[in-house]
Amino acid sequence: MTAAMTAIYPGSFDPVTKGHLDVMRRSSELFGTLIVAVLRNTSKAPMFDIDERREMIAQAVSAEKLPAVTVTAFDGLLTDFAAEVGAQIIVRGLRAVSDVEYELQMSLMNRRLKPGLETVFLTASEDVSFISSRLVREIARLGGDVSGLVPASVLARLKERFGPGVEGKA
Ligand code: PNS
């Protein structure tokens, strides 16, 4: 039997999707504790600021009743943050073969920076494997229906910004 481990699930989460929540639920069941680490300063200008991104995740995690999940923001190197919070595992989701190149490179680089910090990949559940934050942002901006792709906390904020079309009520 393995001892309970602390895992960290890093990302931009701009915004969090049902795909991310699927990874959070499954990885929090695998590991004792899951820390969702939201990157404060992404290289791209985010649609939602760090407080909004964190709040939307916290609301969704609470609605999904995931008690082993905590949400926090981080800056700087992921490997430094993992050491700070005592995480032994990085969790990332894989949706398609196209994700693999980028994810492989990051995991190898993180291992070089901090040997012993392992990256574990969870393959996306089939019903959410086509969802990405980038497509959610694009569809919402253009007034399309994103209900079913994001949790209620995100849908509410997208509706405030882009109108009722985002929940299919245009
Ligand atoms: O959701 P994303 O944008 O694909 O997540 C990327 C993330 C946040 C995991 C990655 O950009 C990251 O870890 N950034 C922190 C800075 C860092 O450690 N960079 C070196 C990565 S090998």
PDB file of N, CA, C and O in Angstrom, residues 83-152:
ATOM      1  N   ALA A  83       7.868  22.111  -4.332  1.00  0.00           N
ATOM      2  CA  ALA A  83       8.712  21.880  -3.140  1.00  0.00           C
ATOM      3  C   ALA A  83       8.148  22.648  -1.947  1.00  0.00           C
ATOM      4  O   ALA A  83       8.096  22.130  -0.824  1.00  0.00           O
ATOM      5  N   GLU A  84       7.703  23.875  -2.209  1.00  0.00           N
ATOM      6  CA  GLU A  84       7.152  24.724  -1.137  1.00  0.00           C
ATOM      7  C   GLU A  84       5.947  24.064  -0.450  1.00  0.00           C
ATOM      8  O   GLU A  84       5.792  24.143   0.764  1.00  0.00           O
ATOM      9  N   VAL A  85       5.076  23.432  -1.261  1.00  0.00           N
ATOM     10  CA  VAL A  85       3.854  22.835  -0.686  1.00  0.00           C
ATOM     11  C   VAL A  85       4.041  21.342  -0.370  1.00  0.00           C
ATOM     12  O   VAL A  85       3.113  20.683   0.079  1.00  0.00           O
ATOM     13  N   GLY A  86       5.240  20.811  -0.618  1.00  0.00           N
ATOM     14  CA  GLY A  86       5.520  19.405  -0.288  1.00  0.00           C
ATOM     15  C   GLY A  86       4.835  18.410  -1.209  1.00  0.00           C
ATOM     16  O   GLY A  86       4.478  17.312  -0.773  1.00  0.00           O
ATOM     17  N   ALA A  87       4.656  18.786  -2.489  1.00  0.00           N
ATOM     18  CA  ALA A  87       4.011  17.853  -3.437  1.00  0.00           C
ATOM     19  C   ALA A  87       5.052  16.925  -4.042  1.00  0.00           C
ATOM     20  O   ALA A  87       6.172  17.340  -4.362  1.00  0.00           O
ATOM     21  N   GLN A  88       4.664  15.661  -4.214  1.00  0.00           N
ATOM     22  CA  GLN A  88       5.570  14.673  -4.830  1.00  0.00           C
ATOM     23  C   GLN A  88       5.163  14.373  -6.268  1.00  0.00           C
ATOM     24  O   GLN A  88       5.899  13.737  -7.015  1.00  0.00           O
ATOM     25  N   ILE A  89       3.950  14.786  -6.635  1.00  0.00           N
ATOM     26  CA  ILE A  89       3.378  14.416  -7.941  1.00  0.00           C
ATOM     27  C   ILE A  89       2.818  15.654  -8.641  1.00  0.00           C
ATOM     28  O   ILE A  89       2.140  16.477  -8.006  1.00  0.00           O
ATOM     29  N   ILE A  90       3.079  15.738  -9.938  1.00  0.00           N
ATOM     30  CA  ILE A  90       2.394  16.731 -10.786  1.00  0.00           C
ATOM     31  C   ILE A  90       1.368  15.950 -11.600  1.00  0.00           C
ATOM     32  O   ILE A  90       1.704  14.921 -12.188  1.00  0.00           O
ATOM     33  N   VAL A  91       0.140  16.437 -11.624  1.00  0.00           N
ATOM     34  CA  VAL A  91      -0.904  15.783 -12.428  1.00  0.00           C
ATOM     35  C   VAL A  91      -1.197  16.638 -13.648  1.00  0.00           C
ATOM     36  O   VAL A  91      -1.317  17.870 -13.543  1.00  0.00           O
ATOM     37  N   ARG A  92      -1.286  15.992 -14.802  1.00  0.00           N
ATOM     38  CA  ARG A  92      -1.716  16.689 -16.018  1.00  0.00           C
ATOM     39  C   ARG A  92      -2.690  15.789 -16.763  1.00  0.00           C
ATOM     40  O   ARG A  92      -2.584  14.555 -16.707  1.00  0.00           O
ATOM     41  N   GLY A  93      -3.617  16.383 -17.493  1.00  0.00           N
ATOM     42  CA  GLY A  93      -4.575  15.618 -18.286  1.00  0.00           C
ATOM     43  C   GLY A  93      -4.105  15.526 -19.732  1.00  0.00           C
ATOM     44  O   GLY A  93      -3.469  16.446 -20.244  1.00  0.00           O
ATOM     45  N   LEU A  94      -4.401  14.407 -20.368  1.00  0.00           N
ATOM     46  CA  LEU A  94      -4.089  14.235 -21.799  1.00  0.00           C
ATOM     47  C   LEU A  94      -5.389  14.009 -22.552  1.00  0.00           C
ATOM     48  O   LEU A  94      -6.140  13.084 -22.232  1.00  0.00           O
ATOM     49  N   ARG A  95      -5.657  14.856 -23.553  1.00  0.00           N
ATOM     50  CA  ARG A  95      -6.896  14.702 -24.322  1.00  0.00           C
ATOM     51  C   ARG A  95      -6.663  14.015 -25.653  1.00  0.00           C
ATOM     52  O   ARG A  95      -7.495  13.255 -26.126  1.00  0.00           O
ATOM     53  N   ALA A  96      -5.536  14.319 -26.274  1.00  0.00           N
ATOM     54  CA  ALA A  96      -5.295  13.816 -27.631  1.00  0.00           C
ATOM     55  C   ALA A  96      -3.796  13.678 -27.839  1.00  0.00           C
ATOM     56  O   ALA A  96      -2.994  14.207 -27.062  1.00  0.00           O
ATOM     57  N   VAL A  97      -3.430  12.992 -28.922  1.00  0.00           N
ATOM     58  CA  VAL A  97      -2.006  12.800 -29.226  1.00  0.00           C
ATOM     59  C   VAL A  97      -1.308  14.156 -29.362  1.00  0.00           C
ATOM     60  O   VAL A  97      -0.145  14.311 -28.975  1.00  0.00           O
ATOM     61  N   SER A  98      -2.047  15.142 -29.847  1.00  0.00           N
ATOM     62  CA  SER A  98      -1.453  16.471 -30.038  1.00  0.00           C
ATOM     63  C   SER A  98      -0.998  17.096 -28.711  1.00  0.00           C
ATOM     64  O   SER A  98      -0.165  17.990 -28.702  1.00  0.00           O
ATOM     65  N   ASP A  99      -1.540  16.654 -27.583  1.00  0.00           N
ATOM     66  CA  ASP A  99      -1.089  17.179 -26.279  1.00  0.00           C
ATOM     67  C   ASP A  99       0.264  16.606 -25.876  1.00  0.00           C
ATOM     68  O   ASP A  99       0.977  17.188 -25.052  1.00  0.00           O
ATOM     69  N   VAL A 100       0.612  15.445 -26.444  1.00  0.00           N
ATOM     70  CA  VAL A 100       1.719  14.667 -25.886  1.00  0.00           C
ATOM     71  C   VAL A 100       3.070  15.377 -26.008  1.00  0.00           C
ATOM     72  O   VAL A 100       3.857  15.397 -25.058  1.00  0.00           O
ATOM     73  N   GLU A 101       3.336  16.003 -27.152  1.00  0.00           N
ATOM     74  CA  GLU A 101       4.651  16.597 -27.379  1.00  0.00           C
ATOM     75  C   GLU A 101       4.977  17.652 -26.313  1.00  0.00           C
ATOM     76  O   GLU A 101       6.022  17.624 -25.668  1.00  0.00           O
ATOM     77  N   TYR A 102       4.034  18.571 -26.133  1.00  0.00           N
ATOM     78  CA  TYR A 102       4.195  19.644 -25.154  1.00  0.00           C
ATOM     79  C   TYR A 102       4.292  19.088 -23.733  1.00  0.00           C
ATOM     80  O   TYR A 102       5.155  19.480 -22.937  1.00  0.00           O
ATOM     81  N   GLU A 103       3.437  18.124 -23.427  1.00  0.00           N
ATOM     82  CA  GLU A 103       3.409  17.576 -22.071  1.00  0.00           C
ATOM     83  C   GLU A 103       4.681  16.779 -21.766  1.00  0.00           C
ATOM     84  O   GLU A 103       5.206  16.838 -20.659  1.00  0.00           O
ATOM     85  N   LEU A 104       5.163  16.050 -22.762  1.00  0.00           N
ATOM     86  CA  LEU A 104       6.375  15.250 -22.569  1.00  0.00           C
ATOM     87  C   LEU A 104       7.565  16.171 -22.298  1.00  0.00           C
ATOM     88  O   LEU A 104       8.357  15.952 -21.375  1.00  0.00           O
ATOM     89  N   GLN A 105       7.648  17.223 -23.088  1.00  0.00           N
ATOM     90  CA  GLN A 105       8.756  18.173 -22.927  1.00  0.00           C
ATOM     91  C   GLN A 105       8.717  18.813 -21.531  1.00  0.00           C
ATOM     92  O   GLN A 105       9.739  18.907 -20.850  1.00  0.00           O
ATOM     93  N   MET A 106       7.505  19.219 -21.108  1.00  0.00           N
ATOM     94  CA  MET A 106       7.404  19.841 -19.775  1.00  0.00           C
ATOM     95  C   MET A 106       7.763  18.858 -18.673  1.00  0.00           C
ATOM     96  O   MET A 106       8.447  19.208 -17.713  1.00  0.00           O
ATOM     97  N   SER A 107       7.289  17.624 -18.816  1.00  0.00           N
ATOM     98  CA  SER A 107       7.552  16.665 -17.726  1.00  0.00           C
ATOM     99  C   SER A 107       9.039  16.344 -17.637  1.00  0.00           C
ATOM    100  O   SER A 107       9.593  16.217 -16.538  1.00  0.00           O
ATOM    101  N   LEU A 108       9.708  16.253 -18.798  1.00  0.00           N
ATOM    102  CA  LEU A 108      11.152  15.972 -18.771  1.00  0.00           C
ATOM    103  C   LEU A 108      11.919  17.155 -18.178  1.00  0.00           C
ATOM    104  O   LEU A 108      12.871  16.986 -17.409  1.00  0.00           O
ATOM    105  N   MET A 109      11.483  18.349 -18.538  1.00  0.00           N
ATOM    106  CA  MET A 109      12.149  19.551 -18.021  1.00  0.00           C
ATOM    107  C   MET A 109      11.947  19.664 -16.512  1.00  0.00           C
ATOM    108  O   MET A 109      12.892  19.950 -15.763  1.00  0.00           O
ATOM    109  N   ASN A 110      10.716  19.383 -16.056  1.00  0.00           N
ATOM    110  CA  ASN A 110      10.446  19.460 -14.614  1.00  0.00           C
ATOM    111  C   ASN A 110      11.248  18.407 -13.853  1.00  0.00           C
ATOM    112  O   ASN A 110      11.738  18.662 -12.752  1.00  0.00           O
ATOM    113  N   ARG A 111      11.420  17.239 -14.451  1.00  0.00           N
ATOM    114  CA  ARG A 111      12.202  16.189 -13.782  1.00  0.00           C
ATOM    115  C   ARG A 111      13.682  16.589 -13.713  1.00  0.00           C
ATOM    116  O   ARG A 111      14.378  16.302 -12.753  1.00  0.00           O
ATOM    117  N   ARG A 112      14.144  17.274 -14.774  1.00  0.00           N
ATOM    118  CA  ARG A 112      15.541  17.747 -14.776  1.00  0.00           C
ATOM    119  C   ARG A 112      15.736  18.787 -13.674  1.00  0.00           C
ATOM    120  O   ARG A 112      16.747  18.811 -12.982  1.00  0.00           O
ATOM    121  N   LEU A 113      14.715  19.664 -13.525  1.00  0.00           N
ATOM    122  CA  LEU A 113      14.812  20.718 -12.506  1.00  0.00           C
ATOM    123  C   LEU A 113      14.698  20.136 -11.099  1.00  0.00           C
ATOM    124  O   LEU A 113      15.295  20.648 -10.160  1.00  0.00           O
ATOM    125  N   LYS A 114      13.871  19.103 -10.959  1.00  0.00           N
ATOM    126  CA  LYS A 114      13.669  18.515  -9.622  1.00  0.00           C
ATOM    127  C   LYS A 114      13.510  17.000  -9.731  1.00  0.00           C
ATOM    128  O   LYS A 114      12.387  16.488  -9.821  1.00  0.00           O
ATOM    129  N   PRO A 115      14.636  16.288  -9.758  1.00  0.00           N
ATOM    130  CA  PRO A 115      14.558  14.824  -9.848  1.00  0.00           C
ATOM    131  C   PRO A 115      13.716  14.279  -8.698  1.00  0.00           C
ATOM    132  O   PRO A 115      13.789  14.767  -7.571  1.00  0.00           O
ATOM    133  N   GLY A 116      12.884  13.305  -9.025  1.00  0.00           N
ATOM    134  CA  GLY A 116      12.034  12.719  -7.978  1.00  0.00           C
ATOM    135  C   GLY A 116      10.626  13.269  -7.997  1.00  0.00           C
ATOM    136  O   GLY A 116       9.706  12.657  -7.466  1.00  0.00           O
ATOM    137  N   LEU A 117      10.442  14.443  -8.582  1.00  0.00           N
ATOM    138  CA  LEU A 117       9.087  14.991  -8.729  1.00  0.00           C
ATOM    139  C   LEU A 117       8.503  14.363  -9.997  1.00  0.00           C
ATOM    140  O   LEU A 117       8.963  14.648 -11.105  1.00  0.00           O
ATOM    141  N   GLU A 118       7.551  13.474  -9.820  1.00  0.00           N
ATOM    142  CA  GLU A 118       7.023  12.707 -10.956  1.00  0.00           C
ATOM    143  C   GLU A 118       5.793  13.389 -11.558  1.00  0.00           C
ATOM    144  O   GLU A 118       4.965  13.939 -10.833  1.00  0.00           O
ATOM    145  N   THR A 119       5.663  13.300 -12.879  1.00  0.00           N
ATOM    146  CA  THR A 119       4.439  13.768 -13.535  1.00  0.00           C
ATOM    147  C   THR A 119       3.591  12.560 -13.886  1.00  0.00           C
ATOM    148  O   THR A 119       4.090  11.596 -14.477  1.00  0.00           O
ATOM    149  N   VAL A 120       2.323  12.608 -13.476  1.00  0.00           N
ATOM    150  CA  VAL A 120       1.378  11.529 -13.771  1.00  0.00           C
ATOM    151  C   VAL A 120       0.318  12.081 -14.716  1.00  0.00           C
ATOM    152  O   VAL A 120      -0.253  13.145 -14.459  1.00  0.00           O
ATOM    153  N   PHE A 121       0.075  11.362 -15.805  1.00  0.00           N
ATOM    154  CA  PHE A 121      -0.916  11.817 -16.790  1.00  0.00           C
ATOM    155  C   PHE A 121      -2.191  11.008 -16.660  1.00  0.00           C
ATOM    156  O   PHE A 121      -2.149   9.774 -16.599  1.00  0.00           O
ATOM    157  N   LEU A 122      -3.318  11.703 -16.646  1.00  0.00           N
ATOM    158  CA  LEU A 122      -4.609  11.022 -16.692  1.00  0.00           C
ATOM    159  C   LEU A 122      -5.221  11.285 -18.056  1.00  0.00           C
ATOM    160  O   LEU A 122      -5.275  12.443 -18.501  1.00  0.00           O
ATOM    161  N   THR A 123      -5.649  10.220 -18.722  1.00  0.00           N
ATOM    162  CA  THR A 123      -6.312  10.425 -20.012  1.00  0.00           C
ATOM    163  C   THR A 123      -7.725  10.930 -19.741  1.00  0.00           C
ATOM    164  O   THR A 123      -8.398  10.473 -18.810  1.00  0.00           O
ATOM    165  N   ALA A 124      -8.145  11.872 -20.560  1.00  0.00           N
ATOM    166  CA  ALA A 124      -9.458  12.500 -20.368  1.00  0.00           C
ATOM    167  C   ALA A 124     -10.573  11.484 -20.568  1.00  0.00           C
ATOM    168  O   ALA A 124     -10.452  10.567 -21.388  1.00  0.00           O
ATOM    169  N   SER A 125     -11.650  11.641 -19.815  1.00  0.00           N
ATOM    170  CA  SER A 125     -12.840  10.816 -20.059  1.00  0.00           C
ATOM    171  C   SER A 125     -13.401  11.195 -21.429  1.00  0.00           C
ATOM    172  O   SER A 125     -13.333  12.372 -21.837  1.00  0.00           O
ATOM    173  N   GLU A 126     -13.953  10.196 -22.134  1.00  0.00           N
ATOM    174  CA  GLU A 126     -14.379  10.420 -23.539  1.00  0.00           C
ATOM    175  C   GLU A 126     -15.366  11.580 -23.674  1.00  0.00           C
ATOM    176  O   GLU A 126     -15.292  12.346 -24.633  1.00  0.00           O
ATOM    177  N   ASP A 127     -16.278  11.730 -22.708  1.00  0.00           N
ATOM    178  CA  ASP A 127     -17.333  12.743 -22.857  1.00  0.00           C
ATOM    179  C   ASP A 127     -16.826  14.176 -22.699  1.00  0.00           C
ATOM    180  O   ASP A 127     -17.553  15.127 -23.000  1.00  0.00           O
ATOM    181  N   VAL A 128     -15.582  14.348 -22.220  1.00  0.00           N
ATOM    182  CA  VAL A 128     -15.056  15.717 -22.067  1.00  0.00           C
ATOM    183  C   VAL A 128     -13.745  15.923 -22.830  1.00  0.00           C
ATOM    184  O   VAL A 128     -13.148  16.993 -22.756  1.00  0.00           O
ATOM    185  N   SER A 129     -13.317  14.909 -23.583  1.00  0.00           N
ATOM    186  CA  SER A 129     -11.972  14.962 -24.163  1.00  0.00           C
ATOM    187  C   SER A 129     -11.831  16.014 -25.268  1.00  0.00           C
ATOM    188  O   SER A 129     -10.723  16.381 -25.631  1.00  0.00           O
ATOM    189  N   PHE A 130     -12.941  16.524 -25.776  1.00  0.00           N
ATOM    190  CA  PHE A 130     -12.869  17.535 -26.848  1.00  0.00           C
ATOM    191  C   PHE A 130     -12.889  18.963 -26.298  1.00  0.00           C
ATOM    192  O   PHE A 130     -12.814  19.927 -27.069  1.00  0.00           O
ATOM    193  N   ILE A 131     -12.989  19.121 -24.985  1.00  0.00           N
ATOM    194  CA  ILE A 131     -13.140  20.472 -24.409  1.00  0.00           C
ATOM    195  C   ILE A 131     -11.773  21.101 -24.161  1.00  0.00           C
ATOM    196  O   ILE A 131     -10.872  20.453 -23.626  1.00  0.00           O
ATOM    197  N   SER A 132     -11.623  22.378 -24.542  1.00  0.00           N
ATOM    198  CA  SER A 132     -10.416  23.118 -24.168  1.00  0.00           C
ATOM    199  C   SER A 132     -10.833  24.528 -23.753  1.00  0.00           C
ATOM    200  O   SER A 132     -11.834  25.061 -24.246  1.00  0.00           O
ATOM    201  N   SER A 133     -10.049  25.126 -22.858  1.00  0.00           N
ATOM    202  CA  SER A 133     -10.341  26.498 -22.419  1.00  0.00           C
ATOM    203  C   SER A 133     -10.292  27.447 -23.614  1.00  0.00           C
ATOM    204  O   SER A 133     -11.086  28.387 -23.708  1.00  0.00           O
ATOM    205  N   ARG A 134      -9.355  27.197 -24.520  1.00  0.00           N
ATOM    206  CA  ARG A 134      -9.201  28.091 -25.682  1.00  0.00           C
ATOM    207  C   ARG A 134     -10.477  28.109 -26.526  1.00  0.00           C
ATOM    208  O   ARG A 134     -10.969  29.167 -26.907  1.00  0.00           O
ATOM    209  N   LEU A 135     -11.045  26.933 -26.784  1.00  0.00           N
ATOM    210  CA  LEU A 135     -12.271  26.886 -27.589  1.00  0.00           C
ATOM    211  C   LEU A 135     -13.459  27.463 -26.820  1.00  0.00           C
ATOM    212  O   LEU A 135     -14.317  28.127 -27.411  1.00  0.00           O
ATOM    213  N   VAL A 136     -13.502  27.233 -25.520  1.00  0.00           N
ATOM    214  CA  VAL A 136     -14.579  27.820 -24.708  1.00  0.00           C
ATOM    215  C   VAL A 136     -14.526  29.348 -24.811  1.00  0.00           C
ATOM    216  O   VAL A 136     -15.545  30.004 -25.042  1.00  0.00           O
ATOM    217  N   ARG A 137     -13.326  29.917 -24.678  1.00  0.00           N
ATOM    218  CA  ARG A 137     -13.192  31.382 -24.772  1.00  0.00           C
ATOM    219  C   ARG A 137     -13.654  31.884 -26.134  1.00  0.00           C
ATOM    220  O   ARG A 137     -14.372  32.867 -26.236  1.00  0.00           O
ATOM    221  N   GLU A 138     -13.209  31.190 -27.175  1.00  0.00           N
ATOM    222  CA  GLU A 138     -13.536  31.628 -28.538  1.00  0.00           C
ATOM    223  C   GLU A 138     -15.049  31.564 -28.798  1.00  0.00           C
ATOM    224  O   GLU A 138     -15.636  32.511 -29.323  1.00  0.00           O
ATOM    225  N   ILE A 139     -15.676  30.453 -28.403  1.00  0.00           N
ATOM    226  CA  ILE A 139     -17.116  30.295 -28.652  1.00  0.00           C
ATOM    227  C   ILE A 139     -17.900  31.332 -27.846  1.00  0.00           C
ATOM    228  O   ILE A 139     -18.838  31.963 -28.356  1.00  0.00           O
ATOM    229  N   ALA A 140     -17.502  31.529 -26.566  1.00  0.00           N
ATOM    230  CA  ALA A 140     -18.213  32.498 -25.710  1.00  0.00           C
ATOM    231  C   ALA A 140     -18.089  33.915 -26.278  1.00  0.00           C
ATOM    232  O   ALA A 140     -19.076  34.650 -26.360  1.00  0.00           O
ATOM    233  N   ARG A 141     -16.886  34.288 -26.705  1.00  0.00           N
ATOM    234  CA  ARG A 141     -16.665  35.619 -27.288  1.00  0.00           C
ATOM    235  C   ARG A 141     -17.592  35.860 -28.482  1.00  0.00           C
ATOM    236  O   ARG A 141     -18.050  36.976 -28.714  1.00  0.00           O
ATOM    237  N   LEU A 142     -17.828  34.784 -29.236  1.00  0.00           N
ATOM    238  CA  LEU A 142     -18.653  34.900 -30.444  1.00  0.00           C
ATOM    239  C   LEU A 142     -20.137  34.639 -30.147  1.00  0.00           C
ATOM    240  O   LEU A 142     -20.952  34.524 -31.058  1.00  0.00           O
ATOM    241  N   GLY A 143     -20.469  34.522 -28.850  1.00  0.00           N
ATOM    242  CA  GLY A 143     -21.870  34.395 -28.441  1.00  0.00           C
ATOM    243  C   GLY A 143     -22.460  33.002 -28.591  1.00  0.00           C
ATOM    244  O   GLY A 143     -23.678  32.832 -28.571  1.00  0.00           O
ATOM    245  N   GLY A 144     -21.597  31.975 -28.736  1.00  0.00           N
ATOM    246  CA  GLY A 144     -22.094  30.602 -28.894  1.00  0.00           C
ATOM    247  C   GLY A 144     -22.363  29.920 -27.557  1.00  0.00           C
ATOM    248  O   GLY A 144     -21.939  30.397 -26.497  1.00  0.00           O
ATOM    249  N   ASP A 145     -23.028  28.775 -27.647  1.00  0.00           N
ATOM    250  CA  ASP A 145     -23.472  28.026 -26.469  1.00  0.00           C
ATOM    251  C   ASP A 145     -22.334  27.180 -25.885  1.00  0.00           C
ATOM    252  O   ASP A 145     -21.844  26.259 -26.543  1.00  0.00           O
ATOM    253  N   VAL A 146     -21.923  27.494 -24.660  1.00  0.00           N
ATOM    254  CA  VAL A 146     -20.871  26.695 -24.015  1.00  0.00           C
ATOM    255  C   VAL A 146     -21.411  25.942 -22.791  1.00  0.00           C
ATOM    256  O   VAL A 146     -20.641  25.378 -22.019  1.00  0.00           O
ATOM    257  N   SER A 147     -22.737  25.944 -22.632  1.00  0.00           N
ATOM    258  CA  SER A 147     -23.292  25.203 -21.491  1.00  0.00           C
ATOM    259  C   SER A 147     -22.974  23.723 -21.723  1.00  0.00           C
ATOM    260  O   SER A 147     -22.963  23.255 -22.853  1.00  0.00           O
ATOM    261  N   GLY A 148     -22.683  23.022 -20.672  1.00  0.00           N
ATOM    262  CA  GLY A 148     -22.284  21.611 -20.822  1.00  0.00           C
ATOM    263  C   GLY A 148     -20.784  21.448 -20.913  1.00  0.00           C
ATOM    264  O   GLY A 148     -20.266  20.350 -20.719  1.00  0.00           O
ATOM    265  N   LEU A 149     -20.076  22.543 -21.221  1.00  0.00           N
ATOM    266  CA  LEU A 149     -18.611  22.464 -21.333  1.00  0.00           C
ATOM    267  C   LEU A 149     -17.911  22.967 -20.079  1.00  0.00           C
ATOM    268  O   LEU A 149     -16.759  22.616 -19.818  1.00  0.00           O
ATOM    269  N   VAL A 150     -18.617  23.846 -19.360  1.00  0.00           N
ATOM    270  CA  VAL A 150     -18.002  24.497 -18.183  1.00  0.00           C
ATOM    271  C   VAL A 150     -18.943  24.378 -16.990  1.00  0.00           C
ATOM    272  O   VAL A 150     -20.159  24.218 -17.161  1.00  0.00           O
ATOM    273  N   PRO A 151     -18.393  24.487 -15.755  1.00  0.00           N
ATOM    274  CA  PRO A 151     -19.264  24.437 -14.587  1.00  0.00           C
ATOM    275  C   PRO A 151     -20.112  25.712 -14.473  1.00  0.00           C
ATOM    276  O   PRO A 151     -19.818  26.720 -15.138  1.00  0.00           O
ATOM    277  N   ALA A 152     -21.131  25.662 -13.615  1.00  0.00           N
ATOM    278  CA  ALA A 152     -22.074  26.781 -13.458  1.00  0.00           C
ATOM    279  C   ALA A 152     -21.362  28.081 -13.083  1.00  0.00           C
ATOM    280  O   ALA A 152     -21.741  29.168 -13.541  1.00  0.00           O
TER     281      ALA A 152
END
